[in-house]
Tab-separated table of C-alpha atoms in Angstrom:
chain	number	residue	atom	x	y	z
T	1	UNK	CA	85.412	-179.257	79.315
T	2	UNK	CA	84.764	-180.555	75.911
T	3	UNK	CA	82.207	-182.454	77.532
T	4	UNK	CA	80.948	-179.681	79.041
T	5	UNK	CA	80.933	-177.479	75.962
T	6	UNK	CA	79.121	-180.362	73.894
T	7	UNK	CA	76.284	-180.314	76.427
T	8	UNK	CA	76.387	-176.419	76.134
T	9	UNK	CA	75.946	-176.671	71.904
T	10	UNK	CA	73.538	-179.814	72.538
T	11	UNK	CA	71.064	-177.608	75.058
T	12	UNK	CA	71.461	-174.337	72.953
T	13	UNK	CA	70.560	-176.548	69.588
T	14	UNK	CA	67.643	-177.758	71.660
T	15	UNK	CA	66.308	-173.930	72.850
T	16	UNK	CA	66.769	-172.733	69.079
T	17	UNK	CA	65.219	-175.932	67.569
T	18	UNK	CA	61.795	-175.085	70.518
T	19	UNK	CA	61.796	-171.464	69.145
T	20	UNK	CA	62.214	-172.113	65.992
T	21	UNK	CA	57.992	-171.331	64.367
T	22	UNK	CA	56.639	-173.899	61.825
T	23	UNK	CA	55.762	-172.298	58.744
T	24	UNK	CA	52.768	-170.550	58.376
T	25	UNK	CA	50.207	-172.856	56.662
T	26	UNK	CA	48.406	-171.084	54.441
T	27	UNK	CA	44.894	-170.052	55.318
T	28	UNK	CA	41.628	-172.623	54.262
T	29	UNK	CA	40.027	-171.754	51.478
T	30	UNK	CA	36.894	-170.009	52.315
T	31	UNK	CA	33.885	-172.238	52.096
T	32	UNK	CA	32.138	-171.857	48.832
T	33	UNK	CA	28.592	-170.136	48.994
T	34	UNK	CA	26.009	-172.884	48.798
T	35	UNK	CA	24.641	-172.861	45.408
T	36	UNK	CA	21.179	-171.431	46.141
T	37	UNK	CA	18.755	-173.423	45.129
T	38	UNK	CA	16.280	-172.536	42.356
T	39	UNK	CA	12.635	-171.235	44.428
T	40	UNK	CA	10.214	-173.510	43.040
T	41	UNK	CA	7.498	-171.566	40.976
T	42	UNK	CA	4.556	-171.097	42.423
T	43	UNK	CA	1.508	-173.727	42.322
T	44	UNK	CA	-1.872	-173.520	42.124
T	45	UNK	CA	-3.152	-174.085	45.632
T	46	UNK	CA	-6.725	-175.222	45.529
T	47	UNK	CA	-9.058	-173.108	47.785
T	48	UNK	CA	-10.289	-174.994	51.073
T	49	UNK	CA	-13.942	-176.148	50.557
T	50	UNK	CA	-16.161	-173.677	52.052
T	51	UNK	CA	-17.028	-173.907	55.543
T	52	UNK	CA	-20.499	-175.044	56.369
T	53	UNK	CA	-22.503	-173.582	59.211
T	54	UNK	CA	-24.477	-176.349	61.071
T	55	UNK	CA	-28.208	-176.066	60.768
T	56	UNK	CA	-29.744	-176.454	63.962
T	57	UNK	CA	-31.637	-179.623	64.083
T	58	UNK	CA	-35.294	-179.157	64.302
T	59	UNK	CA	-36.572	-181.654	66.490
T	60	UNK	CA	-40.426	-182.421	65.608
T	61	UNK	CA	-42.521	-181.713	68.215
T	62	UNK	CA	-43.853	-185.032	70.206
T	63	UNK	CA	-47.329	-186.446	69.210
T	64	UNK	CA	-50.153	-184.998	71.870
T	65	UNK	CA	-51.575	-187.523	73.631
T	66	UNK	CA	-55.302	-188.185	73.243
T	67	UNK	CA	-57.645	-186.678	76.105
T	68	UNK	CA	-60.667	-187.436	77.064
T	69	UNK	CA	-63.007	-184.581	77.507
T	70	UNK	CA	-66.409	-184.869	79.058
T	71	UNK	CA	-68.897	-182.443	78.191
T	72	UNK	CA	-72.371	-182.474	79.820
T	73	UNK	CA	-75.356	-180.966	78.286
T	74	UNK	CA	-78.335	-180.488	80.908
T	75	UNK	CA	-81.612	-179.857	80.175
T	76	UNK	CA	-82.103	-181.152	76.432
T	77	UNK	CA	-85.046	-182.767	76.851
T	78	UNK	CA	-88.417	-181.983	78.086
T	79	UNK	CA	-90.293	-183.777	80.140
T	80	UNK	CA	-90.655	-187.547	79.407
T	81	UNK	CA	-89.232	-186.677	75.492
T	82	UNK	CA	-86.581	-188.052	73.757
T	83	UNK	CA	-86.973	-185.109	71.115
T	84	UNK	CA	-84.174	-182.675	70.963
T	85	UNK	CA	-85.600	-179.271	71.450
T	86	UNK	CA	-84.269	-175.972	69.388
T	87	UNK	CA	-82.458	-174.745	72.168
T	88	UNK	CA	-80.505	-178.156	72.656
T	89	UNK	CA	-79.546	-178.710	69.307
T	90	UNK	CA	-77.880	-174.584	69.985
T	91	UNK	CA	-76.371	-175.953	73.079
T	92	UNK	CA	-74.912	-179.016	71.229
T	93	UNK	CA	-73.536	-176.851	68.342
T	94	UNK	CA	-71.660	-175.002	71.281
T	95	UNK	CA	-70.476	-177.359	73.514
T	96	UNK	CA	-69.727	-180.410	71.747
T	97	UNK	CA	-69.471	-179.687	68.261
T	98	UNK	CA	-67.628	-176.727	68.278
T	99	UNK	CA	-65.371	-178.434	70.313
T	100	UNK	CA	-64.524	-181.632	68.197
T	101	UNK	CA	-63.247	-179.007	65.957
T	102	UNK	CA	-60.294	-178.433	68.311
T	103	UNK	CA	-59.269	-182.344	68.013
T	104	UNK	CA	-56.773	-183.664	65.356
T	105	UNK	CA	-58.573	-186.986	65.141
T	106	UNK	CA	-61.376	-188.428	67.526
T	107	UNK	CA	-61.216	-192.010	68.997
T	108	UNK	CA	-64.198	-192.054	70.256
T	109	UNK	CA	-67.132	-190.615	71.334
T	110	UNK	CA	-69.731	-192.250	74.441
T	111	UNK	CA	-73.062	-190.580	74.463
T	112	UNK	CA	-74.397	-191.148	78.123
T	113	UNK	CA	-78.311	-190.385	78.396
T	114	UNK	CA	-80.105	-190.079	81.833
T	115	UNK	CA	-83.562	-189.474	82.897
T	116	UNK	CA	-85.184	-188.033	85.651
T	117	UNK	CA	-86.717	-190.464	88.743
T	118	UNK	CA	-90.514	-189.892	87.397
T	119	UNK	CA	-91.458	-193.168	85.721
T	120	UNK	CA	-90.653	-197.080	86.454
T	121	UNK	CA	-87.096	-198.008	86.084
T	122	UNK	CA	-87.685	-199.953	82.500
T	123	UNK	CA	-89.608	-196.915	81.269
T	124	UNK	CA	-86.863	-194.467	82.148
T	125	UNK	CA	-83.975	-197.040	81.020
T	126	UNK	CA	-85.638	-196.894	77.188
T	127	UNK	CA	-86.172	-193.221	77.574
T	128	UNK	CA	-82.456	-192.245	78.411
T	129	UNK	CA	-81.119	-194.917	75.459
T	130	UNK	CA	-83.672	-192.804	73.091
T	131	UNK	CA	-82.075	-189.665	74.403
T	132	UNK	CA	-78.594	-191.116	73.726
T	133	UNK	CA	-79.671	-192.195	70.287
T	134	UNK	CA	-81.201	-188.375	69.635
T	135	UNK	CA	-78.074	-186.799	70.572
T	136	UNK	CA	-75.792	-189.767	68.395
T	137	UNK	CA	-78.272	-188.731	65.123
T	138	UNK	CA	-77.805	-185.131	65.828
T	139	UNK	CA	-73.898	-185.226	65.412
T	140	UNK	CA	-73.657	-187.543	62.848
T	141	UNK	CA	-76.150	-184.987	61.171
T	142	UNK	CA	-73.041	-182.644	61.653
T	143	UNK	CA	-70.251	-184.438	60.241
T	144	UNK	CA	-69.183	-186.660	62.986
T	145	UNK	CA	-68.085	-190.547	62.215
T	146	UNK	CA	-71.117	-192.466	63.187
T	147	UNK	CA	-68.394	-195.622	63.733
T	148	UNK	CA	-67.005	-193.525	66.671
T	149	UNK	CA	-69.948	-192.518	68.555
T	150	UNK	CA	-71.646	-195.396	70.805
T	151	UNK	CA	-74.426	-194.827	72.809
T	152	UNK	CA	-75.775	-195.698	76.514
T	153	UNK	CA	-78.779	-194.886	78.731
T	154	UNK	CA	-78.103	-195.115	82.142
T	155	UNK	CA	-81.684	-194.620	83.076
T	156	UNK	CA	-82.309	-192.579	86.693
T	157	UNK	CA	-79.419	-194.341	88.456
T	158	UNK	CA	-77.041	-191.523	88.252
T	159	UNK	CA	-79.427	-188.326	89.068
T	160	UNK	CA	-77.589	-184.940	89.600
T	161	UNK	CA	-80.468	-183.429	91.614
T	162	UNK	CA	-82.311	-184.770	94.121
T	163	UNK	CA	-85.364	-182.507	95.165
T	164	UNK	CA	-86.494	-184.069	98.280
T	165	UNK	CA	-88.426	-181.380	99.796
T	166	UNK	CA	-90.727	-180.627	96.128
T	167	UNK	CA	-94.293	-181.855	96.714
T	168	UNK	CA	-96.097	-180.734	93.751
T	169	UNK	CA	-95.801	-182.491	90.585
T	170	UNK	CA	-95.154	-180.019	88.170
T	171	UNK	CA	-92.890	-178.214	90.556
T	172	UNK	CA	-90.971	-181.438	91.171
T	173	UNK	CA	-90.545	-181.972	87.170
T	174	UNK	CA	-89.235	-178.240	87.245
T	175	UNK	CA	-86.911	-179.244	89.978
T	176	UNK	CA	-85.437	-182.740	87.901
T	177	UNK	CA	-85.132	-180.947	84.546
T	178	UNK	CA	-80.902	-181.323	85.189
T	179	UNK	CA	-81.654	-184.900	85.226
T	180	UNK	CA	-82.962	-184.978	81.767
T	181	UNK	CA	-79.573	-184.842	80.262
T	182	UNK	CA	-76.963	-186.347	78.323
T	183	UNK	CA	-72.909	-186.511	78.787
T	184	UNK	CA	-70.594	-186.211	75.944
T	185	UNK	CA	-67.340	-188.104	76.601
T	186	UNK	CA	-64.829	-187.654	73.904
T	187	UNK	CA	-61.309	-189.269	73.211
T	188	UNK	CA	-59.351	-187.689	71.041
T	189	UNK	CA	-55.415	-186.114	70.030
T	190	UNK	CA	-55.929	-181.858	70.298
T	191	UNK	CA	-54.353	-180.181	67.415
């Protein structure tokens, strides 16, 4: 029984040293505050550069190309004349000079004259380069570039009017006065 009573004081020293609490520890210290920190003073801040607005692009406007414009003046001339009459040199104010005006620069200008089929072909050759010529003088009278203007008489190869079925002579010459003529051709850039 001693035996049994040590066992008894051994288990019962055990249960009391398990109940026994550990000693309270004391509590942490509380974490000291974080020094704040000092707020830096404020800076200058410089402004942003200003914003610029795109300018649309202004894209120049493509060269013209030259053009050729033909201009045809009937009925200049009278019959078997190279003379440029008062109401031709009107016509050539309005239909060729007034219209160079509307060209930047001019390349070139080809004065065509014709003739009517009166007359041998050698007579009527001379008399349409004469024509040509008149014309040529009469525009370089108003300005034009006598370098740029060139001249050919084509003669009565290339009539415009036929009159077969005119008999009498002065009736016929009536009839082939659109013959008589000359044709402006004109290269040149428009404005």
């Amino acid at each position: 029984m001693k035996a049994q009573k040590l066992v008894f004081i051994v288990a019962a020293l055990a249960f009391l040293g398990a109940c026994v609490t550990e000693p309270e520890k004391p509590a942490p210290a509380p974490a000291a505050a974080p020094t704040p920190t000092p707020k830096p003073e404020p800076r200058a801040v410089p402004a942003p550069p200003p914003v610029q607005t795109a300018k649309p692009e202004v894209k120049p406007e493509p060269p013209k190309k030259p053009a050729v414009v033909n201009l045809a003046s009937t009925e200049l001339f009278e019959f078997n004349k190279a003379v440029l009459t008062k109401e031709a040199r009107a016509k050539l104010d309005t239909e060729v000079v007034a219209k160079l005006g509307d060209l930047r620069d001019v390349r070139y200008i080809i004065v065509n004259g014709h003739a009517d089929r009166l007359g041998s072909t050698q007579y009527n050759q001379k008399l349409s380069e004469k024509r040509a010529d008149a014309v040529r003088a009469y525009l370089v009278s108003k300005g034009v570039d006598a370098n740029k203007v060139e001249t050919l008489g084509f003669g009565k190869t290339l009539p415009v009017k036929a009159c077969p079925d005119q008999k009498e002579r002065k009736g016929l010459i009536e009839c082939l006065s659109p013959n008589r003529r000359v044709v402006v051709e004109v290269q040149g850039t428009p404005r």
